[in-house]
CSV table of C-alpha atoms and ligand atoms in Angstrom, one decimal:
chain,number,residue,atom,x,y,z
A,1,MET,CA,-101.6,-7.5,-14.2
A,2,PRO,CA,-99.0,-5.0,-15.3
A,3,HIS,CA,-96.3,-6.1,-17.8
A,4,VAL,CA,-93.9,-8.5,-16.1
A,5,THR,CA,-90.2,-7.9,-16.9
A,6,THR,CA,-86.9,-9.2,-15.5
A,7,ALA,CA,-86.7,-5.9,-13.6
A,8,SER,CA,-90.2,-6.3,-12.0
A,9,LEU,CA,-89.3,-9.9,-11.0
A,10,MET,CA,-86.1,-8.6,-9.3
A,11,GLN,CA,-88.3,-6.1,-7.5
A,12,MET,CA,-90.7,-8.8,-6.4
A,13,LYS,CA,-87.7,-10.8,-5.0
A,14,GLN,CA,-86.5,-7.8,-3.1
A,15,GLN,CA,-89.9,-7.1,-1.7
A,16,GLY,CA,-90.4,-10.8,-0.7
A,17,GLU,CA,-93.4,-11.3,-3.0
A,18,LYS,CA,-93.5,-14.8,-4.3
A,19,ILE,CA,-93.5,-15.4,-8.1
A,20,ALA,CA,-96.1,-17.8,-9.6
A,21,VAL,CA,-94.9,-19.7,-12.6
A,22,LEU,CA,-96.6,-22.4,-14.7
A,23,THR,CA,-95.9,-24.2,-17.9
A,24,SER,CA,-98.1,-23.6,-21.0
A,25,TYR,CA,-98.0,-25.1,-24.5
A,26,ASP,CA,-100.9,-23.5,-26.3
A,27,ALA,CA,-103.0,-20.3,-26.6
A,28,SER,CA,-106.1,-21.4,-24.6
A,29,PHE,CA,-104.3,-22.3,-21.4
A,30,THR,CA,-102.2,-19.2,-21.7
A,31,ILE,CA,-105.3,-17.0,-21.6
A,32,ARG,CA,-106.4,-18.9,-18.4
A,33,LEU,CA,-103.0,-18.5,-16.8
A,34,GLU,CA,-103.0,-14.8,-17.4
A,35,GLU,CA,-106.5,-14.5,-16.1
A,36,ALA,CA,-105.5,-16.3,-12.9
A,37,GLY,CA,-102.5,-14.0,-12.3
A,38,VAL,CA,-99.5,-16.2,-13.3
A,39,GLU,CA,-96.5,-13.9,-13.7
A,40,VAL,CA,-94.2,-16.1,-15.7
A,41,ILE,CA,-95.2,-18.7,-18.3
A,42,LEU,CA,-92.7,-21.4,-19.3
A,43,VAL,CA,-93.0,-23.3,-22.6
A,44,GLY,CA,-91.2,-26.3,-21.1
A,45,ASP,CA,-89.8,-29.2,-23.0
A,46,THR,CA,-92.0,-31.3,-20.7
A,47,LEU,CA,-94.3,-30.9,-23.7
A,48,GLY,CA,-92.5,-33.9,-25.0
A,49,MET,CA,-94.0,-35.9,-22.2
A,50,VAL,CA,-97.4,-34.3,-21.5
A,51,ILE,CA,-98.3,-33.3,-25.2
A,52,GLN,CA,-96.4,-35.8,-27.3
A,53,GLY,CA,-96.5,-38.8,-25.0
A,54,GLN,CA,-92.7,-39.4,-25.1
A,55,GLU,CA,-91.0,-41.1,-22.1
A,56,SER,CA,-88.6,-38.1,-21.5
A,57,THR,CA,-87.9,-34.6,-22.8
A,58,LEU,CA,-85.0,-35.8,-24.9
A,59,PRO,CA,-86.7,-36.3,-28.3
A,60,VAL,CA,-88.1,-32.8,-28.4
A,61,GLY,CA,-86.8,-30.7,-31.2
A,62,VAL,CA,-86.2,-27.0,-31.8
A,63,ASP,CA,-89.0,-26.7,-34.4
A,64,GLU,CA,-91.5,-28.1,-31.9
A,65,MET,CA,-90.4,-25.6,-29.3
A,66,VAL,CA,-90.7,-22.8,-31.8
A,67,TYR,CA,-94.2,-24.0,-32.8
A,68,HIS,CA,-95.5,-24.2,-29.2
A,69,THR,CA,-93.8,-20.9,-28.2
A,70,ARG,CA,-95.6,-19.2,-31.1
A,71,CYS,CA,-98.9,-20.6,-29.9
A,72,VAL,CA,-98.3,-19.3,-26.4
A,73,ALA,CA,-96.9,-16.0,-27.6
A,74,ARG,CA,-100.0,-15.2,-29.6
A,75,ALA,CA,-102.1,-15.3,-26.5
A,76,ARG,CA,-99.7,-13.8,-24.0
A,77,ARG,CA,-100.3,-10.3,-22.8
A,78,ASN,CA,-98.5,-9.4,-19.6
A,79,ALA,CA,-96.7,-12.5,-18.3
A,80,LEU,CA,-93.0,-13.0,-19.0
A,81,LEU,CA,-92.5,-15.8,-21.5
A,82,ILE,CA,-89.7,-18.3,-21.2
A,83,THR,CA,-88.9,-21.2,-23.5
A,84,ASP,CA,-86.8,-24.2,-22.8
A,85,MET,CA,-83.9,-24.9,-25.2
A,86,PRO,CA,-84.3,-28.6,-26.0
A,87,PHE,CA,-81.7,-31.3,-25.5
A,88,MET,CA,-78.7,-31.1,-27.8
A,89,SER,CA,-79.7,-27.7,-29.1
A,90,TYR,CA,-77.2,-25.7,-27.0
A,91,SER,CA,-74.1,-27.9,-26.8
A,92,SER,CA,-71.8,-25.1,-27.9
A,93,PRO,CA,-72.2,-21.3,-27.5
A,94,GLY,CA,-72.7,-20.9,-31.3
A,95,GLN,CA,-75.4,-23.5,-31.5
A,96,ALA,CA,-77.1,-22.0,-28.4
A,97,LEU,CA,-77.1,-18.6,-30.1
A,98,ALA,CA,-78.7,-20.1,-33.2
A,99,THR,CA,-81.4,-21.9,-31.2
A,100,ALA,CA,-82.1,-19.0,-28.9
A,101,GLY,CA,-82.3,-16.6,-31.9
A,102,ARG,CA,-85.0,-18.8,-33.5
A,103,LEU,CA,-87.0,-19.1,-30.3
A,104,MET,CA,-87.0,-15.3,-29.9
A,105,LYS,CA,-87.4,-14.3,-33.6
A,106,GLU,CA,-89.7,-17.0,-34.8
A,107,GLY,CA,-91.3,-18.1,-31.6
A,108,GLY,CA,-91.6,-14.7,-29.8
A,109,THR,CA,-90.2,-15.8,-26.5
A,110,GLN,CA,-88.6,-13.3,-24.1
A,111,MET,CA,-86.1,-15.6,-22.3
A,112,VAL,CA,-84.5,-19.0,-22.9
A,113,LYS,CA,-83.9,-21.7,-20.3
A,114,LEU,CA,-81.0,-24.1,-20.3
A,115,GLU,CA,-80.0,-26.9,-18.0
A,116,GLY,CA,-76.6,-27.2,-16.3
A,117,GLY,CA,-73.9,-25.5,-14.2
A,118,ALA,CA,-70.3,-24.8,-14.9
A,119,ILE,CA,-70.3,-26.2,-18.4
A,120,GLN,CA,-72.9,-23.6,-19.4
A,121,LEU,CA,-71.1,-20.5,-18.2
A,122,GLU,CA,-69.6,-19.5,-21.6
A,123,THR,CA,-72.9,-20.1,-23.3
A,124,VAL,CA,-74.7,-17.9,-20.7
A,125,ARG,CA,-72.1,-15.2,-21.3
A,126,GLN,CA,-72.5,-15.4,-25.1
A,127,LEU,CA,-76.3,-15.4,-24.9
A,128,THR,CA,-76.6,-12.5,-22.5
A,129,GLY,CA,-73.9,-10.6,-24.3
A,130,ASN,CA,-76.1,-10.8,-27.4
A,131,GLY,CA,-79.1,-9.5,-25.6
A,132,ILE,CA,-80.8,-12.8,-24.9
A,133,PRO,CA,-82.1,-13.2,-21.3
A,134,VAL,CA,-81.2,-16.6,-19.7
A,135,CYS,CA,-82.9,-18.6,-17.1
A,136,ALA,CA,-80.5,-21.3,-15.7
A,137,HIS,CA,-81.7,-24.7,-14.3
A,138,LEU,CA,-79.8,-26.7,-11.6
A,139,GLY,CA,-80.6,-29.7,-9.4
A,140,LEU,CA,-82.5,-32.5,-11.2
A,141,LEU,CA,-81.8,-31.9,-14.9
A,142,PRO,CA,-84.4,-33.9,-16.9
A,143,GLN,CA,-82.3,-33.7,-20.1
A,144,SER,CA,-79.5,-35.6,-18.2
A,145,VAL,CA,-81.9,-38.3,-16.8
A,146,HIS,CA,-79.8,-41.1,-18.3
A,147,ARG,CA,-76.5,-39.7,-16.8
A,148,LEU,CA,-78.2,-39.2,-13.4
A,149,GLY,CA,-79.6,-42.7,-13.5
A,150,GLY,CA,-83.3,-41.6,-13.1
A,151,TYR,CA,-85.4,-38.7,-11.8
A,152,ARG,CA,-83.7,-38.5,-8.3
A,153,VAL,CA,-83.3,-35.8,-5.7
A,154,GLN,CA,-80.0,-34.0,-6.2
A,155,GLY,CA,-77.7,-32.1,-3.8
A,156,ARG,CA,-78.3,-34.4,-0.7
A,157,ASP,CA,-74.6,-34.9,0.1
A,158,GLU,CA,-72.3,-32.0,1.0
A,159,ALA,CA,-70.0,-32.4,-2.1
A,160,SER,CA,-72.9,-32.0,-4.6
A,161,ALA,CA,-74.5,-29.3,-2.5
A,162,HIS,CA,-71.3,-27.4,-2.6
A,163,ILE,CA,-71.0,-27.7,-6.4
A,164,MET,CA,-74.6,-26.5,-6.7
A,165,ARG,CA,-74.0,-23.4,-4.5
A,166,GLU,CA,-70.9,-22.5,-6.6
A,167,ASP,CA,-72.7,-23.1,-9.9
A,168,ALA,CA,-75.6,-21.0,-8.9
A,169,MET,CA,-73.4,-18.1,-8.0
A,170,ALA,CA,-71.3,-18.5,-11.2
A,171,LEU,CA,-74.4,-18.5,-13.4
A,172,GLU,CA,-75.6,-15.3,-11.9
A,173,VAL,CA,-72.2,-13.7,-12.4
A,174,ALA,CA,-72.2,-15.0,-16.0
A,175,GLY,CA,-75.5,-13.1,-16.6
A,176,ALA,CA,-78.3,-15.5,-15.9
A,177,GLN,CA,-81.4,-13.5,-14.8
A,178,MET,CA,-83.4,-16.3,-13.2
A,179,LEU,CA,-82.6,-19.8,-11.9
A,180,VAL,CA,-84.8,-22.8,-11.6
A,181,LEU,CA,-83.9,-25.3,-8.9
A,182,GLU,CA,-85.5,-28.7,-9.3
A,183,CYS,CA,-85.9,-31.5,-6.8
A,184,ILE,CA,-83.3,-30.6,-4.2
A,185,PRO,CA,-83.5,-30.4,-0.3
A,186,ALA,CA,-85.6,-27.4,0.8
A,187,ALA,CA,-82.8,-26.1,3.1
A,188,LEU,CA,-80.3,-26.0,0.3
A,189,ALA,CA,-82.7,-24.3,-2.0
A,190,GLY,CA,-83.4,-21.7,0.6
A,191,GLU,CA,-79.7,-21.1,1.1
A,192,ILE,CA,-79.1,-20.6,-2.6
A,193,SER,CA,-82.2,-18.3,-3.0
A,194,ARG,CA,-81.0,-16.1,-0.2
A,195,SER,CA,-77.4,-16.0,-1.6
A,196,LEU,CA,-78.4,-14.8,-5.1
A,197,SER,CA,-79.8,-11.5,-6.2
A,198,ILE,CA,-81.7,-13.0,-9.2
A,199,PRO,CA,-85.1,-14.7,-8.6
A,200,VAL,CA,-84.9,-18.4,-7.8
A,201,ILE,CA,-87.9,-20.5,-8.8
A,202,GLY,CA,-88.3,-23.9,-7.2
A,203,ILE,CA,-90.0,-27.1,-8.3
A,204,GLY,CA,-89.7,-29.7,-5.6
A,205,ALA,CA,-87.3,-27.3,-3.8
A,206,GLY,CA,-89.3,-26.2,-0.8
A,207,PRO,CA,-91.0,-23.0,0.2
A,208,ASP,CA,-88.0,-20.7,0.6
A,209,CYS,CA,-87.4,-20.1,-3.1
A,210,ASP,CA,-88.5,-16.7,-4.6
A,211,GLY,CA,-91.2,-18.4,-6.6
A,212,GLN,CA,-92.7,-21.8,-7.6
A,213,VAL,CA,-93.2,-23.6,-10.9
A,214,LEU,CA,-95.2,-26.7,-11.8
A,215,VAL,CA,-96.1,-28.5,-15.0
A,216,LEU,CA,-99.6,-27.3,-15.8
A,217,TYR,CA,-100.9,-30.8,-16.7
A,218,ASP,CA,-99.6,-32.2,-13.4
A,219,MET,CA,-101.3,-29.5,-11.3
A,220,LEU,CA,-104.6,-30.0,-13.1
A,221,GLY,CA,-104.5,-33.7,-12.5
A,222,ILE,CA,-104.4,-34.5,-16.3
A,223,THR,CA,-101.0,-36.3,-16.3
A,224,SER,CA,-101.3,-40.1,-16.1
A,225,GLY,CA,-99.0,-42.4,-14.2
A,226,SER,CA,-97.3,-41.7,-11.0
A,227,LEU,CA,-96.4,-38.1,-10.2
A,228,PRO,CA,-93.5,-36.8,-8.1
A,229,ARG,CA,-94.3,-35.9,-4.5
A,230,PHE,CA,-93.7,-32.2,-5.2
A,231,THR,CA,-96.7,-31.7,-7.4
A,232,HIS,CA,-100.3,-31.2,-6.3
A,233,ASN,CA,-103.7,-31.5,-8.0
A,234,PHE,CA,-105.3,-28.0,-7.7
A,235,LEU,CA,-108.3,-28.9,-9.8
A,236,GLU,CA,-109.5,-31.5,-7.3
A,237,HIS,CA,-111.2,-28.9,-5.1
A,238,ALA,CA,-111.8,-26.2,-7.7
A,239,CYS,CA,-114.9,-25.6,-9.9
A,240,SER,CA,-113.0,-24.7,-13.1
A,241,VAL,CA,-109.5,-24.6,-14.7
A,242,THR,CA,-109.2,-20.9,-14.0
A,243,ALA,CA,-110.2,-21.4,-10.4
A,244,ALA,CA,-107.6,-24.2,-10.0
A,245,ILE,CA,-104.9,-22.0,-11.5
A,246,ALA,CA,-106.0,-19.1,-9.2
A,247,ALA,CA,-105.8,-21.4,-6.2
A,248,TYR,CA,-102.2,-22.3,-7.2
A,249,VAL,CA,-101.3,-18.6,-7.5
A,250,LYS,CA,-102.9,-17.9,-4.1
A,251,ALA,CA,-101.1,-20.8,-2.4
A,252,VAL,CA,-97.7,-19.7,-3.9
A,253,LYS,CA,-98.2,-16.1,-2.7
A,254,ALA,CA,-99.4,-17.3,0.7
A,255,VAL,CA,-96.5,-19.8,0.9
A,256,SER,CA,-99.0,-22.5,1.7
A,257,PHE,CA,-97.7,-24.4,-1.3
A,258,PRO,CA,-95.3,-26.2,-1.3
A,259,ALA,CA,-96.2,-27.8,2.1
A,260,GLU,CA,-94.0,-30.2,4.0
A,261,GLU,CA,-95.3,-33.2,2.1
A,262,HIS,CA,-94.1,-31.7,-1.2
A,263,CYS,CA,-90.5,-31.1,0.0
A,264,TYR,CA,-87.3,-33.1,0.3
A,265,LYS,CA,-84.8,-33.2,3.1
B,301,KIV,O1,-89.8,-28.4,-19.0
B,301,KIV,C1,-90.4,-28.0,-18.0
B,301,KIV,O2,-91.6,-28.0,-17.8
B,301,KIV,C2,-89.5,-27.5,-16.9
B,301,KIV,C3,-90.1,-27.3,-15.5
B,301,KIV,C4,-90.4,-28.6,-14.9
B,301,KIV,C5,-89.3,-26.4,-14.7
B,301,KIV,O3,-88.3,-27.3,-17.1
Protein backbone atom coordinates (compact mmCIF):
# COMPACT_ATOMS: atom_id res chain seq x y z
CA MET A 1 0.00 0.00 0.00
CA PRO A 2 1.47 3.43 -0.92
CA HIS A 3 1.71 6.14 1.77
CA VAL A 4 -1.77 7.36 2.68
CA THR A 5 -2.05 11.13 3.04
CA THR A 6 -4.87 13.63 3.38
CA ALA A 7 -4.35 14.35 -0.34
CA SER A 8 -4.62 10.69 -1.36
CA LEU A 9 -7.77 10.28 0.74
CA MET A 10 -9.33 13.29 -1.04
CA GLN A 11 -8.46 11.62 -4.32
CA MET A 12 -10.10 8.36 -3.19
CA LYS A 13 -13.26 10.31 -2.38
CA GLN A 14 -13.23 12.00 -5.79
CA GLN A 15 -12.76 8.63 -7.50
CA GLY A 16 -15.49 6.97 -5.44
CA GLU A 17 -13.12 4.47 -3.80
CA LYS A 18 -14.29 3.66 -0.28
CA ILE A 19 -11.84 4.22 2.59
CA ALA A 20 -11.31 1.44 5.18
CA VAL A 21 -10.63 2.68 8.72
CA LEU A 22 -10.21 0.71 11.96
CA THR A 23 -9.11 1.52 15.47
CA SER A 24 -5.85 0.16 16.87
CA TYR A 25 -4.20 0.61 20.23
CA ASP A 26 -0.97 -1.38 19.97
CA ALA A 27 1.86 -2.39 17.62
CA SER A 28 0.86 -6.01 16.88
CA PHE A 29 -2.66 -5.24 15.68
CA THR A 30 -1.31 -2.25 13.72
CA ILE A 31 0.92 -4.60 11.70
CA ARG A 32 -2.11 -6.84 10.96
CA LEU A 33 -4.21 -3.80 9.91
CA GLU A 34 -1.55 -2.64 7.46
CA GLU A 35 -1.14 -6.17 6.04
CA ALA A 36 -4.88 -6.29 5.42
CA GLY A 37 -4.94 -2.95 3.58
CA VAL A 38 -6.55 -0.64 6.15
CA GLU A 39 -5.86 2.90 4.92
CA VAL A 40 -6.50 4.88 8.11
CA ILE A 41 -5.78 3.81 11.69
CA LEU A 42 -7.51 5.55 14.57
CA VAL A 43 -6.16 5.42 18.10
CA GLY A 44 -9.64 5.91 19.49
CA ASP A 45 -10.47 6.88 23.03
CA THR A 46 -12.62 3.72 22.94
CA LEU A 47 -9.42 2.30 24.41
CA GLY A 48 -10.92 3.43 27.71
CA MET A 49 -13.65 0.82 27.25
CA VAL A 50 -12.03 -2.03 25.30
CA ILE A 51 -8.53 -1.88 26.87
CA GLN A 52 -9.08 -0.34 30.30
CA GLY A 53 -12.56 -1.72 31.07
CA GLN A 54 -14.07 1.70 31.80
CA GLU A 55 -17.79 2.28 31.34
CA SER A 56 -17.26 5.15 28.89
CA THR A 57 -14.48 7.07 27.14
CA LEU A 58 -14.64 9.90 29.69
CA PRO A 59 -11.89 8.80 32.12
CA VAL A 60 -9.21 8.49 29.40
CA GLY A 61 -6.31 10.93 29.83
CA VAL A 62 -3.87 12.57 27.44
CA ASP A 63 -0.90 10.55 28.78
CA GLU A 64 -2.75 7.33 27.95
CA MET A 65 -3.54 8.53 24.43
CA VAL A 66 0.11 9.53 23.94
CA TYR A 67 1.26 6.09 25.15
CA HIS A 68 -1.05 4.10 22.86
CA THR A 69 -0.36 6.42 19.91
CA ARG A 70 3.36 5.79 20.38
CA CYS A 71 2.77 2.01 20.42
CA VAL A 72 0.80 2.24 17.15
CA ALA A 73 3.15 4.76 15.52
CA ARG A 74 6.14 2.45 16.01
CA ALA A 75 4.48 -0.22 13.86
CA ARG A 76 2.72 2.04 11.34
CA ARG A 77 4.25 2.17 7.88
CA ASN A 78 1.84 3.55 5.26
CA ALA A 79 -1.59 4.04 6.81
CA LEU A 80 -2.60 7.52 7.98
CA LEU A 81 -2.60 7.72 11.78
CA ILE A 82 -5.28 9.65 13.68
CA THR A 83 -5.58 10.02 17.46
CA ASP A 84 -8.62 11.04 19.48
CA MET A 85 -8.21 14.01 21.78
CA PRO A 86 -9.73 12.76 25.04
CA PHE A 87 -12.59 14.32 27.00
CA MET A 88 -11.75 17.74 28.54
CA SER A 89 -8.38 17.97 26.78
CA TYR A 90 -9.59 20.49 24.16
CA SER A 91 -12.08 22.69 25.95
CA SER A 92 -10.33 25.84 24.71
CA PRO A 93 -8.24 26.44 21.57
CA GLY A 94 -5.13 26.89 23.73
CA GLN A 95 -5.66 23.62 25.57
CA ALA A 96 -6.38 21.86 22.25
CA LEU A 97 -3.10 23.14 20.80
CA ALA A 98 -1.18 21.82 23.82
CA THR A 99 -2.90 18.41 23.65
CA ALA A 100 -2.56 18.05 19.89
CA GLY A 101 1.09 19.15 20.10
CA ARG A 102 1.81 16.33 22.57
CA LEU A 103 -0.05 13.75 20.49
CA MET A 104 1.98 14.71 17.41
CA LYS A 105 5.41 15.35 18.96
CA GLU A 106 5.46 12.67 21.68
CA GLY A 107 2.96 10.20 20.20
CA GLY A 108 3.80 10.52 16.52
CA THR A 109 0.25 10.91 15.30
CA GLN A 110 -0.54 12.63 11.99
CA MET A 111 -4.03 13.99 12.66
CA VAL A 112 -6.17 14.61 15.74
CA LYS A 113 -9.88 13.94 16.11
CA LEU A 114 -12.27 16.00 18.20
CA GLU A 115 -15.99 15.74 18.90
CA GLY A 116 -18.51 18.52 18.35
CA GLY A 117 -19.88 21.04 15.88
CA ALA A 118 -20.19 24.83 16.06
CA ILE A 119 -18.48 25.04 19.45
CA GLN A 120 -15.29 23.57 17.96
CA LEU A 121 -14.92 25.90 14.98
CA GLU A 122 -12.40 28.26 16.58
CA THR A 123 -10.39 25.29 17.85
CA VAL A 124 -10.35 23.71 14.38
CA ARG A 125 -9.14 27.02 12.91
CA GLN A 126 -6.38 27.30 15.52
CA LEU A 127 -5.19 23.72 15.08
CA THR A 128 -5.17 23.75 11.29
CA GLY A 129 -3.62 27.23 11.31
CA ASN A 130 -0.75 25.72 13.28
CA GLY A 131 -0.27 22.86 10.83
CA ILE A 132 -2.22 20.24 12.76
CA PRO A 133 -4.65 18.22 10.60
CA VAL A 134 -8.08 17.76 12.17
CA CYS A 135 -10.74 15.09 11.84
CA ALA A 136 -14.11 16.29 13.17
CA HIS A 137 -16.78 14.01 14.66
CA LEU A 138 -20.56 14.64 14.55
CA GLY A 139 -23.69 12.65 15.37
CA LEU A 140 -23.45 10.47 18.44
CA LEU A 141 -20.64 12.02 20.48
CA PRO A 142 -19.50 9.41 23.01
CA GLN A 143 -17.74 12.06 25.13
CA SER A 144 -21.17 13.75 25.55
CA VAL A 145 -22.99 10.55 26.51
CA HIS A 146 -24.34 12.04 29.74
CA ARG A 147 -25.66 15.18 28.03
CA LEU A 148 -27.22 13.06 25.28
CA GLY A 149 -28.85 10.75 27.82
CA GLY A 150 -27.24 7.59 26.45
CA TYR A 151 -25.82 6.13 23.25
CA ARG A 152 -28.72 7.08 20.95
CA VAL A 153 -29.20 7.64 17.25
CA GLN A 154 -28.81 11.36 16.44
CA GLY A 155 -30.23 13.59 13.70
CA ARG A 156 -33.60 11.84 13.35
CA ASP A 157 -35.70 15.01 13.54
CA GLU A 158 -35.42 17.78 10.95
CA ALA A 159 -34.16 20.40 13.44
CA SER A 160 -31.16 18.32 14.59
CA ALA A 161 -30.49 17.09 11.03
CA HIS A 162 -30.38 20.72 9.88
CA ILE A 163 -27.87 21.65 12.61
CA MET A 164 -25.71 18.65 11.66
CA ARG A 165 -25.66 19.64 7.97
CA GLU A 166 -24.68 23.20 8.91
CA ASP A 167 -22.03 22.03 11.40
CA ALA A 168 -20.49 19.66 8.86
CA MET A 169 -20.15 22.41 6.27
CA ALA A 170 -18.78 24.89 8.82
CA LEU A 171 -16.18 22.37 10.06
CA GLU A 172 -14.94 21.85 6.51
CA VAL A 173 -14.73 25.62 5.97
CA ALA A 174 -12.84 25.95 9.29
CA GLY A 175 -10.21 23.54 7.96
CA ALA A 176 -11.20 20.01 9.06
CA GLN A 177 -9.80 17.48 6.58
CA MET A 178 -11.97 14.54 7.53
CA LEU A 179 -15.29 14.00 9.28
CA VAL A 180 -16.59 11.01 11.25
CA LEU A 181 -20.38 10.62 11.41
CA GLU A 182 -21.55 8.27 14.15
CA CYS A 183 -24.94 6.65 14.57
CA ILE A 184 -27.16 8.78 12.35
CA PRO A 185 -29.78 7.94 9.69
CA ALA A 186 -28.17 6.58 6.52
CA ALA A 187 -29.97 9.08 4.27
CA LEU A 188 -28.69 12.07 6.27
CA ALA A 189 -25.12 10.70 6.25
CA GLY A 190 -25.29 10.22 2.47
CA GLU A 191 -26.51 13.78 2.02
CA ILE A 192 -23.71 15.22 4.20
CA SER A 193 -21.06 13.07 2.47
CA ARG A 194 -22.14 14.29 -0.96
CA SER A 195 -22.23 17.93 0.16
CA LEU A 196 -18.65 18.01 1.51
CA SER A 197 -15.40 17.80 -0.41
CA ILE A 198 -13.49 16.19 2.52
CA PRO A 199 -13.80 12.42 3.16
CA VAL A 200 -16.68 11.47 5.45
CA ILE A 201 -16.21 8.26 7.43
CA GLY A 202 -19.28 6.57 8.88
CA ILE A 203 -19.88 4.33 11.88
CA GLY A 204 -23.53 3.38 12.05
CA ALA A 205 -24.14 5.96 9.32
CA GLY A 206 -24.98 3.78 6.34
CA PRO A 207 -23.22 2.82 3.11
CA ASP A 208 -23.17 6.21 1.38
CA CYS A 209 -20.29 7.70 3.39
CA ASP A 210 -16.85 7.86 1.75
CA GLY A 211 -15.50 5.22 4.12
CA GLN A 212 -16.27 3.18 7.22
CA VAL A 213 -14.75 2.82 10.66
CA LEU A 214 -15.34 0.20 13.36
CA VAL A 215 -13.83 -0.46 16.76
CA LEU A 216 -11.32 -3.27 16.16
CA TYR A 217 -12.32 -5.33 19.20
CA ASP A 218 -16.00 -5.14 18.19
CA MET A 219 -15.39 -6.38 14.65
CA LEU A 220 -13.21 -9.23 15.96
CA GLY A 221 -15.95 -10.27 18.39
CA ILE A 222 -13.72 -9.68 21.44
CA THR A 223 -15.85 -6.98 23.11
CA SER A 224 -18.17 -8.40 25.76
CA GLY A 225 -21.69 -7.21 26.47
CA SER A 226 -24.27 -6.06 23.98
CA LEU A 227 -22.96 -4.38 20.85
CA PRO A 228 -24.61 -1.70 18.71
CA ARG A 229 -26.42 -2.94 15.58
CA PHE A 230 -23.95 -1.14 13.31
CA THR A 231 -21.05 -3.47 14.12
CA HIS A 232 -20.35 -6.94 12.72
CA ASN A 233 -18.13 -9.83 13.80
CA PHE A 234 -15.79 -10.41 10.83
CA LEU A 235 -13.76 -13.08 12.66
CA GLU A 236 -16.73 -15.44 12.89
CA HIS A 237 -16.23 -16.77 9.36
CA ALA A 238 -12.51 -16.04 8.95
CA CYS A 239 -9.55 -18.31 9.72
CA SER A 240 -7.28 -15.63 11.24
CA VAL A 241 -7.26 -12.08 12.55
CA THR A 242 -5.61 -10.83 9.34
CA ALA A 243 -8.24 -12.65 7.24
CA ALA A 244 -11.03 -11.07 9.30
CA ILE A 245 -9.57 -7.60 8.84
CA ALA A 246 -9.07 -8.27 5.11
CA ALA A 247 -12.73 -9.38 4.88
CA TYR A 248 -13.75 -6.07 6.48
CA VAL A 249 -11.62 -4.07 4.01
CA LYS A 250 -13.10 -6.05 1.09
CA ALA A 251 -16.66 -5.53 2.34
CA VAL A 252 -16.10 -1.78 2.79
CA LYS A 253 -14.64 -1.46 -0.72
CA ALA A 254 -17.46 -3.52 -2.25
CA VAL A 255 -20.07 -1.56 -0.24
CA SER A 256 -21.45 -4.86 1.09
CA PHE A 257 -20.77 -3.51 4.60
CA PRO A 258 -22.68 -1.83 6.13
CA ALA A 259 -25.77 -3.79 5.04
CA GLU A 260 -29.32 -2.71 5.77
CA GLU A 261 -29.37 -4.43 9.17
CA HIS A 262 -26.43 -2.23 10.31
CA CYS A 263 -28.16 1.04 9.40
CA TYR A 264 -30.63 3.47 10.98
CA LYS A 265 -33.57 5.25 9.38
O1 LIG B 1 -12.90 6.26 19.85
C1 LIG B 1 -13.21 5.65 18.82
O2 LIG B 1 -12.89 4.48 18.63
C2 LIG B 1 -14.00 6.38 17.82
C3 LIG B 1 -14.64 5.58 16.75
C4 LIG B 1 -15.80 4.84 17.30
C5 LIG B 1 -15.02 6.41 15.57
O3 LIG B 1 -14.13 7.56 17.91
